[in-house]
Short mmCIF file of C-alpha atoms and ligand atoms in Angstrom, two decimals:
data_model
loop_
_atom_site.label_atom_id
_atom_site.label_comp_id
_atom_site.label_asym_id
_atom_site.label_seq_id
_atom_site.Cartn_x
_atom_site.Cartn_y
_atom_site.Cartn_z
CA UNK A 13 -73.06 36.64 2.28
CA UNK A 14 -71.82 39.96 3.35
CA UNK A 15 -68.25 38.91 2.48
CA UNK A 16 -69.32 39.18 -1.07
CA UNK A 17 -70.13 42.85 -0.40
CA UNK A 18 -66.42 43.39 0.50
CA UNK A 19 -65.09 41.20 -2.16
CA UNK A 20 -67.03 43.30 -4.81
CA UNK A 21 -65.26 46.29 -3.46
CA UNK A 22 -61.78 45.06 -4.48
CA UNK A 23 -60.61 46.95 -7.48
CA UNK A 24 -59.79 45.16 -10.73
CA UNK A 25 -56.08 45.07 -11.72
CA UNK A 26 -56.67 47.40 -14.65
CA UNK A 27 -58.69 49.91 -12.52
CA UNK A 28 -56.04 50.02 -9.93
CA UNK A 29 -53.32 50.50 -12.53
CA UNK A 30 -55.14 53.57 -13.74
CA UNK A 31 -55.14 55.36 -10.30
CA UNK A 32 -52.90 58.61 -10.82
CA UNK A 33 -50.75 57.56 -7.83
CA UNK A 34 -50.19 54.17 -9.33
CA UNK A 35 -49.23 55.72 -12.64
CA UNK A 36 -46.66 57.73 -10.84
CA UNK A 37 -45.20 54.59 -9.46
CA UNK A 38 -44.88 53.26 -13.05
CA UNK A 39 -42.61 56.17 -13.79
CA UNK A 40 -40.45 55.35 -10.80
CA UNK A 41 -40.40 51.53 -10.93
CA UNK A 42 -40.24 49.01 -13.76
CA UNK A 43 -43.76 48.60 -15.10
CA UNK A 44 -43.81 44.76 -14.78
CA UNK A 45 -42.90 45.11 -11.08
CA UNK A 46 -45.84 47.55 -10.52
CA UNK A 47 -48.20 45.18 -12.20
CA UNK A 48 -47.01 42.40 -10.05
CA UNK A 49 -47.22 44.49 -6.99
CA UNK A 50 -50.83 45.50 -7.74
CA UNK A 51 -51.86 41.84 -8.24
CA UNK A 52 -50.24 41.05 -4.92
CA UNK A 53 -51.78 43.74 -2.86
CA UNK A 54 -55.31 42.90 -4.32
CA UNK A 55 -54.74 39.17 -3.68
CA UNK A 56 -53.52 39.96 -0.09
CA UNK A 57 -56.68 42.05 0.57
CA UNK A 58 -58.78 39.28 -0.86
CA UNK A 59 -57.04 36.72 1.38
CA UNK A 60 -57.55 38.88 4.44
CA UNK A 61 -61.24 39.38 3.71
CA UNK A 62 -61.81 35.61 3.38
CA UNK A 63 -59.95 34.98 6.68
CA UNK A 64 -61.46 37.60 8.73
CA UNK A 65 -64.75 37.27 10.74
CA UNK A 66 -67.73 39.41 9.66
CA UNK A 67 -67.36 41.50 12.81
CA UNK A 68 -63.70 42.27 12.15
CA UNK A 69 -64.36 42.99 8.55
CA UNK A 70 -66.41 46.06 9.57
CA UNK A 71 -63.32 47.61 10.77
CA UNK A 72 -61.11 46.51 7.96
CA UNK A 73 -59.44 49.31 5.97
CA UNK A 74 -60.37 48.96 2.32
CA UNK A 75 -59.61 52.59 1.45
CA UNK A 76 -57.57 53.44 -1.67
CA UNK A 77 -54.87 54.82 0.55
CA UNK A 78 -54.37 51.57 2.32
CA UNK A 79 -53.71 49.80 -1.05
CA UNK A 80 -51.38 52.54 -1.97
CA UNK A 81 -49.31 52.31 1.06
CA UNK A 82 -48.97 48.63 0.85
CA UNK A 83 -48.09 48.85 -2.81
CA UNK A 84 -45.55 51.52 -2.19
CA UNK A 85 -43.87 49.59 0.62
CA UNK A 86 -43.70 46.50 -1.41
CA UNK A 87 -42.18 48.29 -4.38
CA UNK A 88 -39.47 49.88 -2.30
CA UNK A 89 -38.68 46.60 -0.73
CA UNK A 90 -38.42 44.85 -4.12
CA UNK A 91 -36.39 47.54 -5.78
CA UNK A 92 -33.91 48.21 -2.98
CA UNK A 93 -30.41 46.99 -3.85
CA UNK A 94 -29.38 44.17 -1.72
CA UNK A 95 -25.66 45.47 -1.42
CA UNK A 96 -26.02 48.72 0.24
CA UNK A 97 -23.94 51.35 2.20
CA UNK A 98 -23.87 51.00 5.99
CA UNK A 99 -22.23 52.82 8.84
CA UNK A 100 -19.30 50.84 10.43
CA UNK A 101 -19.24 51.91 14.11
CA UNK A 102 -17.34 48.90 15.25
CA UNK A 103 -13.81 50.34 15.07
CA UNK A 104 -12.71 47.26 13.04
CA UNK A 105 -11.05 48.94 10.10
CA UNK A 106 -10.53 46.01 7.61
CA UNK A 107 -13.83 44.34 8.50
CA UNK A 108 -14.22 41.34 6.11
CA UNK A 109 -18.00 41.21 6.64
CA UNK A 110 -18.39 44.85 5.94
CA UNK A 111 -16.42 45.10 2.73
CA UNK A 112 -12.82 45.39 4.09
CA UNK A 113 -11.16 48.58 2.61
CA UNK A 114 -12.86 51.64 1.33
CA UNK A 115 -11.14 53.44 -1.47
CA UNK A 116 -9.35 56.80 -1.62
CA UNK A 117 -10.91 59.60 -3.68
CA UNK A 118 -8.49 59.17 -6.53
CA UNK A 119 -9.02 55.31 -6.60
CA UNK A 120 -12.83 55.90 -6.73
CA UNK A 121 -12.40 58.30 -9.67
CA UNK A 122 -10.24 55.82 -11.60
CA UNK A 123 -12.89 53.11 -11.04
CA UNK A 124 -15.62 55.26 -12.29
CA UNK A 125 -13.56 56.43 -15.23
CA UNK A 126 -12.81 52.87 -16.25
CA UNK A 127 -16.31 51.87 -15.89
CA UNK A 128 -17.87 54.72 -17.82
CA UNK A 129 -15.46 54.89 -20.76
CA UNK A 130 -13.51 52.74 -23.29
CA UNK A 131 -9.96 52.30 -22.38
CA UNK A 132 -6.57 50.95 -23.45
CA UNK A 133 -7.24 47.92 -21.10
CA UNK A 134 -5.47 45.54 -23.63
CA UNK A 135 -4.36 47.85 -26.29
CA UNK A 136 -0.85 49.23 -26.76
CA UNK A 137 -1.28 52.89 -27.78
CA UNK A 138 2.28 53.17 -29.11
CA UNK A 139 2.25 50.14 -31.26
CA UNK A 140 -1.46 50.30 -32.17
CA UNK A 141 -1.68 46.65 -31.43
CA UNK A 142 -3.05 44.29 -28.72
CA UNK A 143 -1.49 45.07 -25.30
CA UNK A 144 -1.45 43.31 -21.93
CA UNK A 145 -3.71 44.29 -19.09
CA UNK A 146 -0.88 43.48 -16.67
CA UNK A 147 1.18 46.28 -18.20
CA UNK A 148 -0.80 49.06 -16.38
CA UNK A 149 -0.10 47.79 -12.98
CA UNK A 150 3.35 46.37 -13.38
CA UNK A 151 5.24 49.59 -13.75
CA UNK A 152 4.03 51.10 -10.52
CA UNK A 153 4.15 47.84 -8.67
CA UNK A 154 7.80 47.36 -9.59
CA UNK A 155 8.64 50.99 -8.76
CA UNK A 156 7.17 50.82 -5.26
CA UNK A 157 8.31 47.35 -4.25
CA UNK A 158 11.70 47.13 -5.90
CA UNK A 159 10.80 43.79 -7.51
CA UNK A 160 11.63 42.78 -11.15
CA UNK A 161 8.04 42.08 -12.20
CA UNK A 162 4.45 41.98 -11.12
CA UNK A 163 0.94 41.16 -11.96
CA UNK A 164 -2.46 41.32 -10.48
CA UNK A 165 -5.27 38.79 -10.07
CA UNK A 166 -8.72 38.51 -8.46
CA UNK A 167 -7.58 38.14 -4.87
CA UNK A 168 -4.61 36.77 -2.83
CA UNK A 169 -6.33 33.38 -2.61
CA UNK A 170 -6.20 32.97 -6.29
CA UNK A 171 -2.69 34.60 -6.40
CA UNK A 172 -1.43 31.72 -4.17
CA UNK A 173 -3.43 29.17 -6.07
CA UNK A 174 -2.02 30.35 -9.45
CA UNK A 175 1.58 30.51 -8.07
CA UNK A 176 1.45 27.00 -6.66
CA UNK A 177 -0.13 25.67 -9.76
CA UNK A 178 2.22 27.33 -12.28
CA UNK A 179 5.38 26.78 -10.23
CA UNK A 180 4.93 23.54 -8.29
CA UNK A 181 2.14 21.43 -9.83
CA UNK A 182 3.06 17.73 -9.78
CA UNK A 183 6.22 18.63 -7.67
CA UNK A 184 6.87 19.07 -3.98
CA UNK A 185 6.55 22.22 -2.10
CA UNK A 186 8.10 22.28 1.45
CA UNK A 187 6.25 24.26 4.15
CA UNK A 188 6.57 24.50 7.99
CA UNK A 189 3.79 22.92 10.23
CA UNK A 190 3.72 26.22 11.97
CA UNK A 191 2.37 27.95 8.82
CA UNK A 192 -0.47 25.71 7.77
CA UNK A 193 -2.94 28.43 8.40
CA UNK A 194 -6.67 28.74 7.68
CA UNK A 195 -7.89 32.29 6.55
CA UNK A 196 -11.52 32.99 7.00
CA UNK A 197 -13.95 31.40 4.56
CA UNK A 198 -12.22 28.02 4.64
CA UNK A 199 -9.06 29.01 2.70
CA UNK A 200 -6.69 26.50 4.15
CA UNK A 201 -3.06 26.13 2.94
CA UNK A 202 -3.05 22.34 2.90
CA UNK A 203 -6.25 22.31 0.90
CA UNK A 204 -5.13 25.03 -1.50
CA UNK A 205 -1.91 23.16 -2.09
CA UNK A 206 -3.59 19.76 -2.73
CA UNK A 207 -6.15 21.57 -5.26
CA UNK A 208 -3.17 23.18 -7.06
CA UNK A 209 -1.60 19.82 -7.67
CA UNK A 210 1.52 20.66 -5.59
CA UNK A 211 2.51 17.95 -3.20
CA UNK A 212 2.86 19.34 0.32
CA UNK A 213 5.87 18.27 2.34
CA UNK A 214 5.27 19.53 5.90
CA UNK A 215 8.48 20.04 8.02
CA UNK A 216 9.27 20.97 11.63
CA UNK A 217 6.70 21.24 14.40
CA UNK A 218 3.93 23.71 15.15
CA UNK A 219 6.15 25.90 17.27
CA UNK A 220 9.68 25.19 15.97
CA UNK A 221 10.94 24.76 12.52
CA UNK A 222 14.71 25.16 11.50
CA UNK A 223 16.27 25.63 8.19
CA UNK A 224 17.77 22.17 8.60
CA UNK A 225 14.26 20.69 8.45
CA UNK A 226 13.69 22.21 5.00
CA UNK A 227 17.13 20.93 3.90
CA UNK A 228 16.42 17.45 5.18
CA UNK A 229 13.08 17.40 3.18
CA UNK A 230 14.70 18.37 -0.26
CA UNK A 231 14.35 15.80 -2.99
CA UNK A 232 14.83 15.80 -6.87
CA UNK A 233 11.08 16.55 -6.90
CA UNK A 234 11.24 19.74 -4.71
CA UNK A 235 9.96 22.76 -6.71
CA UNK A 236 9.16 25.39 -4.05
CA UNK A 237 10.06 26.52 -0.51
CA UNK A 238 6.84 28.04 0.76
CA UNK A 239 6.59 30.54 3.56
CA UNK A 240 3.05 31.63 4.70
CA UNK A 241 2.74 34.66 6.93
CA UNK A 242 0.61 33.70 9.96
CA UNK A 243 -1.50 36.72 9.49
CA UNK A 244 -4.36 36.04 11.81
CA UNK A 245 -2.60 34.29 14.76
CA UNK A 246 0.65 34.24 16.51
CA UNK A 247 2.72 31.58 17.98
CA UNK A 248 4.51 32.97 21.04
CA UNK A 249 6.93 31.57 23.60
CA UNK A 250 9.13 28.68 22.77
CA UNK A 251 9.22 29.19 19.04
CA UNK A 252 11.64 29.34 16.05
CA UNK A 253 11.29 29.73 12.36
CA UNK A 254 14.00 30.31 9.76
CA UNK A 255 14.48 33.92 8.53
CA UNK A 256 13.61 34.76 4.93
CA UNK A 257 17.29 35.21 4.35
CA UNK A 258 18.00 31.67 5.40
CA UNK A 259 15.29 30.31 3.17
CA UNK A 260 16.56 32.40 0.22
CA UNK A 261 20.09 31.24 0.73
CA UNK A 262 19.03 27.45 0.79
CA UNK A 263 16.78 28.14 -2.28
CA UNK A 264 19.72 29.51 -4.12
CA UNK A 265 22.16 26.89 -3.06
CA UNK A 266 19.95 24.01 -4.34
CA UNK A 267 18.23 25.80 -7.14
CA UNK A 268 14.74 25.73 -5.68
CA UNK A 269 12.21 28.66 -5.97
CA UNK A 270 11.28 30.48 -2.84
CA UNK A 271 7.58 31.78 -2.38
CA UNK A 272 6.11 33.76 0.34
CA UNK A 273 2.40 34.35 0.91
CA UNK A 274 2.42 37.66 2.78
CA UNK A 275 -1.36 37.81 3.32
CA UNK A 276 -1.92 41.51 4.03
CA UNK A 277 1.00 42.92 2.32
CA UNK A 278 1.78 46.27 3.83
CA UNK A 279 3.94 48.73 1.98
CA UNK A 280 4.66 51.19 4.77
CA UNK A 281 6.29 50.48 7.92
CA UNK A 282 3.37 50.83 10.40
CA UNK A 283 5.58 50.73 13.45
CA UNK A 284 6.51 54.49 12.38
CA UNK A 285 2.94 55.30 13.58
CA UNK A 286 3.07 53.33 16.78
CA UNK A 287 1.21 50.27 15.37
CA UNK A 288 2.58 46.76 15.64
CA UNK A 289 5.24 45.94 13.24
CA UNK A 290 4.12 43.93 10.11
CA UNK A 291 6.69 42.72 7.61
CA UNK A 292 6.54 44.86 4.50
CA UNK A 293 6.55 43.71 0.85
CA UNK A 294 9.79 45.71 0.14
CA UNK A 295 11.59 43.66 2.95
CA UNK A 296 10.63 40.37 1.30
CA UNK A 297 11.78 41.71 -2.09
CA UNK A 298 15.07 42.78 -0.63
CA UNK A 299 15.59 39.48 1.06
CA UNK A 300 15.46 37.99 -2.53
CA UNK A 301 12.15 36.02 -2.29
CA UNK A 302 11.32 34.75 -5.80
CA UNK A 303 7.62 35.26 -5.68
CA UNK A 304 5.47 37.15 -3.25
CA UNK A 305 1.69 37.38 -3.00
CA UNK A 306 -0.50 39.67 -1.10
CA UNK A 307 -4.05 41.13 -0.80
CA UNK A 308 -5.21 44.39 -2.42
CA UNK A 309 -7.94 45.13 0.03
CA UNK A 310 -6.28 44.47 3.44
CA UNK A 311 -3.50 46.79 4.72
CA UNK A 312 -2.89 48.04 1.19
CA UNK A 313 -6.32 49.86 1.31
CA UNK A 314 -7.37 49.19 -2.32
CA UNK A 315 -10.02 47.15 -3.99
CA UNK A 316 -10.19 43.37 -3.60
CA UNK A 317 -7.17 41.89 -5.69
CA UNK A 318 -4.27 39.66 -5.45
CA UNK A 319 -0.89 41.18 -6.12
CA UNK A 320 2.18 39.27 -7.22
CA UNK A 321 5.58 40.55 -7.27
CA UNK A 322 8.98 38.91 -7.81
CA UNK A 323 11.57 37.63 -10.38
CA UNK A 324 10.50 38.17 -13.92
CA UNK A 325 11.02 34.50 -14.93
CA UNK A 326 8.46 33.35 -12.46
CA UNK A 327 5.90 36.15 -12.79
CA UNK A 328 6.06 35.35 -16.59
CA UNK A 329 5.31 31.74 -15.95
CA UNK A 330 2.32 32.69 -13.99
CA UNK A 331 1.02 35.36 -16.56
CA UNK A 332 1.25 32.63 -19.27
CA UNK A 333 -0.42 29.81 -17.34
CA UNK A 334 -3.97 29.11 -18.48
CA UNK A 335 -5.44 29.53 -15.05
CA UNK A 336 -4.28 33.25 -15.15
CA UNK A 337 -7.27 33.95 -17.43
CA UNK A 338 -9.69 32.26 -14.95
CA UNK A 339 -8.46 34.66 -12.05
CA UNK A 340 -7.83 37.77 -14.00
CA UNK A 341 -9.10 41.16 -12.68
CA UNK A 342 -11.63 43.30 -14.40
CA UNK A 343 -10.88 46.83 -15.59
CA UNK A 344 -12.47 48.55 -12.46
CA UNK A 345 -10.32 46.70 -10.12
CA UNK A 346 -7.24 47.33 -12.23
CA UNK A 347 -8.04 51.10 -12.27
CA UNK A 348 -8.62 51.10 -8.50
CA UNK A 349 -5.39 49.28 -7.73
CA UNK A 350 -3.30 51.48 -9.99
CA UNK A 351 -4.57 54.71 -8.39
CA UNK A 352 -4.22 53.27 -5.01
CA UNK A 353 -0.59 52.31 -5.74
CA UNK A 354 0.18 55.77 -7.04
CA UNK A 355 -0.48 57.26 -3.66
CA UNK A 356 2.26 55.13 -2.22
CA UNK A 357 4.84 57.19 -4.27
CA UNK A 358 4.73 59.53 -1.28
CA UNK A 359 5.21 57.30 1.66
CA UNK A 360 5.03 60.13 4.11
CA UNK A 361 1.63 61.23 2.89
CA UNK A 362 -0.07 58.03 1.94
CA UNK A 363 -1.48 57.51 5.54
CA UNK A 364 -3.29 60.71 5.24
CA UNK A 365 -5.04 59.95 1.93
CA UNK A 366 -5.60 56.09 1.98
CA UNK A 367 -8.73 55.55 4.07
CA UNK A 368 -7.56 52.30 5.61
CA UNK A 369 -4.18 53.61 6.60
CA UNK A 370 -5.63 56.83 7.83
CA UNK A 371 -8.09 54.96 10.04
CA UNK A 372 -5.39 52.56 11.44
CA UNK A 373 -3.05 55.37 12.24
CA UNK A 374 -5.58 57.92 13.53
CA UNK A 375 -3.87 59.48 16.60
CA UNK A 376 -5.54 58.58 20.08
CA UNK A 377 -6.11 62.30 20.99
CA UNK A 378 -7.89 63.00 17.65
CA UNK A 379 -10.20 60.02 18.22
CA UNK A 380 -10.87 61.09 21.78
CA UNK A 381 -11.85 64.64 20.55
CA UNK A 382 -14.11 63.08 17.92
CA UNK A 383 -15.82 60.81 20.48
CA UNK A 384 -16.45 63.69 22.82
CA UNK A 385 -17.92 65.74 19.91
CA UNK A 386 -20.19 62.83 18.84
CA UNK A 387 -21.25 62.28 22.50
CA UNK A 388 -22.17 66.03 22.85
CA UNK A 389 -24.26 65.90 19.78
CA UNK A 390 -26.12 62.88 20.89
CA UNK A 391 -26.60 63.96 24.44
CA UNK A 392 -27.86 67.37 23.64
CA UNK A 393 -30.41 65.95 21.20
CA UNK A 394 -31.71 62.91 22.80
CA UNK A 395 -34.10 62.61 25.78
CA UNK A 396 -33.65 61.43 29.31
CA UNK A 397 -33.96 57.82 28.47
CA UNK A 398 -30.48 57.86 26.97
CA UNK A 399 -27.18 58.12 28.90
CA UNK A 400 -24.33 58.94 26.53
CA UNK A 401 -20.66 58.94 27.91
CA UNK A 402 -17.19 58.35 26.45
CA UNK A 403 -14.64 55.90 27.61
CA UNK A 404 -11.23 54.53 26.56
CA UNK A 405 -11.27 51.35 24.52
CA UNK A 406 -9.28 49.72 21.89
CA UNK A 407 -10.04 49.02 18.26
CA UNK A 408 -8.91 46.23 15.97
CA UNK A 409 -7.26 46.24 12.50
CA UNK A 410 -9.36 43.27 11.32
CA UNK A 411 -9.11 41.41 7.99
CA UNK A 412 -6.93 38.80 9.66
CA UNK A 413 -4.26 41.36 10.04
CA UNK A 414 -2.20 42.35 13.10
CA UNK A 415 -4.30 40.04 15.29
CA UNK A 416 -2.70 41.29 18.55
CA UNK A 417 -2.66 44.93 17.74
CA UNK A 418 -4.81 46.86 20.16
CA UNK A 419 -5.23 50.37 18.84
CA UNK A 420 -5.94 52.84 21.47
CA UNK A 421 -9.36 54.71 20.96
CA UNK A 422 -12.16 56.45 22.74
CA UNK A 423 -15.61 55.15 22.20
CA UNK A 424 -19.17 56.60 22.69
CA UNK A 425 -21.09 54.48 25.20
CA UNK A 426 -24.85 54.57 24.92
CA UNK A 427 -27.35 52.99 27.31
CA UNK A 428 -31.07 53.51 27.37
CA UNK A 429 -33.43 52.93 30.30
CA UNK A 430 -36.24 52.06 27.82
CA UNK A 431 -34.21 49.62 25.60
CA UNK A 432 -31.73 47.00 26.23
CA UNK A 433 -28.39 47.06 24.47
CA UNK A 434 -29.20 44.12 22.42
CA UNK A 435 -32.59 45.60 21.27
CA UNK A 436 -30.73 48.89 20.56
CA UNK A 437 -28.12 47.09 18.52
CA UNK A 438 -30.91 45.36 16.56
CA UNK A 439 -32.69 48.54 15.90
CA UNK A 440 -29.69 50.35 14.72
CA UNK A 441 -28.92 47.44 12.43
CA UNK A 442 -32.46 47.73 10.91
CA UNK A 443 -32.04 51.45 10.29
CA UNK A 444 -31.69 52.87 6.84
CA UNK A 445 -28.61 53.09 6.56
CA UNK A 446 -27.82 50.28 8.94
CA UNK A 447 -25.48 51.16 11.71
CA UNK A 448 -23.28 48.27 12.96
CA UNK A 449 -22.14 48.66 16.60
CA UNK A 450 -20.25 46.78 19.27
CA UNK A 451 -21.93 45.73 22.48
CA UNK A 452 -20.03 45.78 25.92
CA UNK A 453 -21.93 44.60 28.90
CA UNK A 454 -25.17 46.61 28.72
CA UNK A 455 -23.95 49.45 26.52
CA UNK A 456 -23.83 50.03 22.85
CA UNK A 457 -20.32 51.31 21.69
CA UNK A 458 -19.61 53.57 18.78
CA UNK A 459 -15.95 53.79 17.77
CA UNK A 460 -15.25 57.00 15.88
CA UNK A 461 -12.20 55.38 14.23
CA UNK A 462 -14.40 53.79 11.47
CA UNK A 463 -17.33 56.35 11.54
CA UNK A 464 -16.91 58.54 8.37
CA UNK A 465 -17.21 62.29 8.16
CA UNK A 466 -20.91 63.34 8.18
CA UNK A 467 -22.14 60.02 9.57
CA UNK A 468 -22.67 61.36 13.05
CA UNK A 469 -25.86 63.12 12.17
CA UNK A 470 -27.29 59.81 10.66
CA UNK A 471 -26.40 58.06 13.88
CA UNK A 472 -28.26 60.84 15.77
CA UNK A 473 -31.28 60.50 13.45
CA UNK A 474 -31.36 56.74 13.89
CA UNK A 475 -31.32 57.09 17.71
CA UNK A 476 -34.12 59.67 17.59
CA UNK A 477 -36.24 57.17 15.57
CA UNK A 478 -35.60 54.61 18.40
CA UNK A 479 -36.68 57.09 20.82
CA UNK A 480 -39.77 57.82 19.02
CA UNK A 481 -40.92 54.20 18.99
C1 PLP B 503 -6.04 36.99 3.77
C2 PLP B 503 -5.02 36.02 3.36
C3 PLP B 503 -5.21 35.21 2.13
C4 PLP B 503 -6.39 35.39 1.31
O1 PLP B 503 -6.41 36.60 0.70
P1 PLP B 503 -7.68 37.19 -0.03
O2 PLP B 503 -7.21 38.48 -0.67
O3 PLP B 503 -8.73 37.33 1.05
O4 PLP B 503 -8.15 36.15 -1.08
C5 PLP B 503 -4.22 34.28 1.94
N1 PLP B 503 -3.04 34.06 2.64
C6 PLP B 503 -2.98 34.87 3.80
C7 PLP B 503 -1.64 34.65 4.65
C8 PLP B 503 -3.83 35.83 4.22
O5 PLP B 503 -3.55 36.57 5.24
#
């Protein structure tokens, strides 16, 4: 009986929509979403009234404010973008789950420019006729790598797939058993080969493969000698694999194309900066490999893309293959890659301006100073429950690159007498913006290597919110 009294107090949808506050929401959010939200909030209230006992109903909040709060929360949730910025405090630079590489300033500008304006994407300004989208990237790619020709596709997985399809479909491709790798996300070399229509001829063993193994597997049907860089693991100890030079020499002798999937595809010798050596694209080009593929967003530090360089004859065949259209890049990627590559014209400076390279080559003493500074900021602004210290640690390159490299760093270690490390990790992850951290034993670790300028304050604010709970 008295439930009716409460039900009668529920506003009608039209009335609710006329509230001045709701009208304000209509200016901020799409009108249909506001109407949906208003209906939902009223329905929820009705549901609660019907479910509650009469005694509980007496204390039930039916004020206008309570409706408005619920509506606002719902609208915010619905209208928030799912893909959002977060703070990477893990120290893993090329974190595949967190978007791999972030772009340099000039690459970002190029992307925005391509997105906001018409461009000569496929228009030859000199001839006034249709042009090729590959042309924009090819000149700089060739200049930097020393290759004859180049092209760019959606990602390295599609570059490998396109190369195998265009160069070896229906024919045999020889590959060492030590290089049949799986990259994350179920990209497996044997599966990609079978999808491409190339017939895989495995040679050698897991740990040892000789050039004579390749030679013994040659038939009239052999179209490709394939070398895959074992990016994300290392076989150590009693091992052998033929050098690139040996493979190229054999390819020349018998007239078979040599292809290399380099994976990360680094353009600067990182050992100059004390980071583990990773074979460069230029070395593969110099060795005479016919077709080389690598990623745009791993050690190159650009947007997601697959780069292809090599002999013009093979690159041309790939460009003309019908599959090339299916794996082509969009103009924003193209713009981002071109601007990223431009920065490699000055090899001595690129590590200072390309964010991925900058983070990987950050000097240990600089990271230590930053860790201490962050620790001081946190310690002096947080209450007694928190203990903030710094300690030596190592960071990872990530992205299936340089799996053994341990980059020396100093981390900020946080423990709380009120909150376990796991709970703290959860609460930081639920923050806006989310903060992703490492846990070691019972401490949360923040690695300054991947924390961007200005994010220190946001971390402090998040910890203060944790404290206030
Ligand atoms: C990462 C990687 C790939 C896949 O590259 P994506 O750009 O992620 O598609 C293929 N091969 C190797 C050896 C790799 O390391």
